[in-house]
């Protein structure tokens, strides 16, 4: 299965009539493996800051999480495994696997819990597969 299929069929899937606004699978080095058409262009320093937060949990909290220049307030995640951000009625979830970052961005009516479930479920599956 191609990485694009994971984005299209698993991350951008419909849940109760709603779906993520944008999604991407990105290597730890910042290389885009696959992404939705609507996913913002990430800057290298944004990837670096995300990877630093996974290595030093809490480092993003003072400055915020940036995705494509959009700032998200960092909210409770799972230290070293998941970063969650909030912006207005939407937000983002980032799950770290052995080789990649699974990123989902959402807006209402999708809920934070639904976004977390979509992103983290795929991330857990990829970790189980060695990715």
CSV table of C-alpha atoms in Angstrom, one decimal, residues 3-128:
chain,number,residue,atom,x,y,z
A,3,UNK,CA,1.8,6.1,1.8
A,4,UNK,CA,-0.7,8.3,-0.1
A,5,UNK,CA,-3.3,5.5,0.4
A,6,UNK,CA,-2.8,5.7,4.2
A,7,UNK,CA,-3.5,9.5,4.0
A,8,UNK,CA,-6.5,9.2,1.7
A,9,UNK,CA,-8.2,6.1,3.1
A,10,UNK,CA,-7.2,6.2,6.8
A,11,UNK,CA,-6.4,9.8,7.8
A,12,UNK,CA,-8.9,11.6,5.6
A,13,UNK,CA,-11.6,9.0,6.3
A,14,UNK,CA,-15.1,10.0,7.2
A,15,UNK,CA,-16.3,9.8,10.8
A,16,UNK,CA,-19.9,10.5,11.5
A,17,UNK,CA,-20.1,12.6,8.4
A,18,UNK,CA,-16.9,14.6,9.2
A,19,UNK,CA,-13.3,14.3,8.4
A,20,UNK,CA,-9.9,16.0,9.0
A,21,UNK,CA,-9.2,19.3,7.3
A,22,UNK,CA,-5.7,18.1,6.3
A,23,UNK,CA,-3.3,15.3,7.0
A,24,UNK,CA,0.3,14.2,6.3
A,25,UNK,CA,2.9,11.5,6.9
A,26,UNK,CA,6.3,13.1,7.2
A,27,UNK,CA,9.7,11.4,7.9
A,28,UNK,CA,11.6,12.5,11.0
A,29,UNK,CA,14.0,14.4,8.6
A,30,UNK,CA,11.1,16.5,7.2
A,31,UNK,CA,10.6,14.5,4.0
A,32,UNK,CA,7.0,14.4,3.0
A,33,UNK,CA,5.9,10.8,2.4
A,34,UNK,CA,2.3,11.7,1.6
A,35,UNK,CA,-0.2,14.4,2.3
A,36,UNK,CA,-3.7,15.7,1.5
A,37,UNK,CA,-4.0,18.5,-1.1
A,38,UNK,CA,-5.1,20.8,1.7
A,39,UNK,CA,-2.0,20.2,3.9
A,40,UNK,CA,0.1,23.4,4.6
A,41,UNK,CA,3.7,23.6,3.5
A,42,UNK,CA,5.7,23.0,6.6
A,43,UNK,CA,8.9,25.0,7.2
A,44,UNK,CA,12.1,23.1,8.2
A,45,UNK,CA,12.3,24.9,11.5
A,46,UNK,CA,8.7,23.7,12.3
A,47,UNK,CA,9.7,20.1,11.8
A,48,UNK,CA,12.9,20.7,13.9
A,49,UNK,CA,10.8,22.2,16.8
A,50,UNK,CA,8.3,19.3,16.7
A,51,UNK,CA,11.2,16.7,16.8
A,52,UNK,CA,12.8,18.7,19.6
A,53,UNK,CA,9.6,18.6,21.6
A,54,UNK,CA,9.4,14.8,21.2
A,55,UNK,CA,13.0,14.6,22.6
A,56,UNK,CA,12.5,17.3,25.2
A,57,UNK,CA,8.7,17.2,26.1
A,58,UNK,CA,7.4,20.6,26.9
A,59,UNK,CA,9.8,22.6,24.8
A,60,UNK,CA,7.0,23.8,22.4
A,61,UNK,CA,4.6,24.9,25.1
A,62,UNK,CA,6.2,28.4,25.6
A,63,UNK,CA,6.3,29.3,21.9
A,64,UNK,CA,3.4,27.2,20.5
A,65,UNK,CA,3.2,24.6,17.8
A,66,UNK,CA,3.6,26.0,14.3
A,67,UNK,CA,2.3,24.1,11.2
A,68,UNK,CA,2.7,26.0,7.9
A,69,UNK,CA,3.0,29.3,9.8
A,70,UNK,CA,-0.2,28.7,11.8
A,71,UNK,CA,0.3,28.8,15.5
A,72,UNK,CA,-1.5,26.3,17.8
A,73,UNK,CA,-1.5,26.4,21.6
A,74,UNK,CA,0.1,23.2,22.9
A,75,UNK,CA,-2.3,21.2,25.0
A,76,UNK,CA,-1.9,18.0,27.0
A,77,UNK,CA,-0.4,15.2,24.9
A,78,UNK,CA,1.6,12.1,25.6
A,79,UNK,CA,5.2,12.8,26.5
A,80,UNK,CA,7.5,11.7,23.7
A,81,UNK,CA,4.7,10.2,21.7
A,82,UNK,CA,1.9,12.7,20.9
A,83,UNK,CA,1.7,16.5,20.6
A,84,UNK,CA,-1.7,18.1,20.5
A,85,UNK,CA,-2.5,21.7,19.5
A,86,UNK,CA,-5.6,23.9,19.7
A,87,UNK,CA,-6.5,26.9,17.6
A,88,UNK,CA,-10.0,28.4,18.0
A,89,UNK,CA,-12.5,25.7,17.2
A,90,UNK,CA,-9.9,23.4,15.6
A,91,UNK,CA,-6.5,22.0,16.2
A,92,UNK,CA,-3.9,19.4,15.4
A,93,UNK,CA,-2.6,16.0,16.6
A,94,UNK,CA,0.9,14.7,15.8
A,95,UNK,CA,1.8,11.1,16.5
A,96,UNK,CA,5.5,10.1,16.4
A,97,UNK,CA,6.2,6.6,15.0
A,98,UNK,CA,9.7,5.0,14.7
A,99,UNK,CA,10.3,6.6,11.3
A,100,UNK,CA,7.6,9.2,10.7
A,101,UNK,CA,5.2,11.9,12.1
A,102,UNK,CA,1.5,11.4,11.5
A,103,UNK,CA,-0.2,14.8,11.4
A,104,UNK,CA,-3.9,15.6,11.4
A,105,UNK,CA,-5.5,19.0,11.3
A,106,UNK,CA,-9.2,19.5,12.1
A,107,UNK,CA,-11.9,22.1,12.4
A,108,UNK,CA,-15.4,21.8,13.9
A,109,UNK,CA,-17.6,19.9,13.7
A,110,UNK,CA,-14.9,17.2,14.0
A,111,UNK,CA,-14.0,16.9,17.7
A,112,UNK,CA,-10.5,16.9,19.2
A,113,UNK,CA,-11.1,13.3,20.4
A,114,UNK,CA,-12.0,12.2,16.8
A,115,UNK,CA,-8.9,13.7,15.4
A,116,UNK,CA,-6.8,12.1,18.2
A,117,UNK,CA,-8.4,8.7,17.4
A,118,UNK,CA,-7.8,8.9,13.6
A,119,UNK,CA,-4.1,10.0,13.9
A,120,UNK,CA,-3.1,7.9,16.9
A,121,UNK,CA,-4.8,4.7,15.6
A,122,UNK,CA,-2.8,4.9,12.3
A,123,UNK,CA,0.4,5.8,14.3
A,124,UNK,CA,0.0,2.8,16.6
A,125,UNK,CA,-0.6,0.5,13.6
A,126,UNK,CA,2.5,1.8,11.8
A,127,UNK,CA,4.6,1.4,15.0
A,128,UNK,CA,3.3,-2.2,15.1
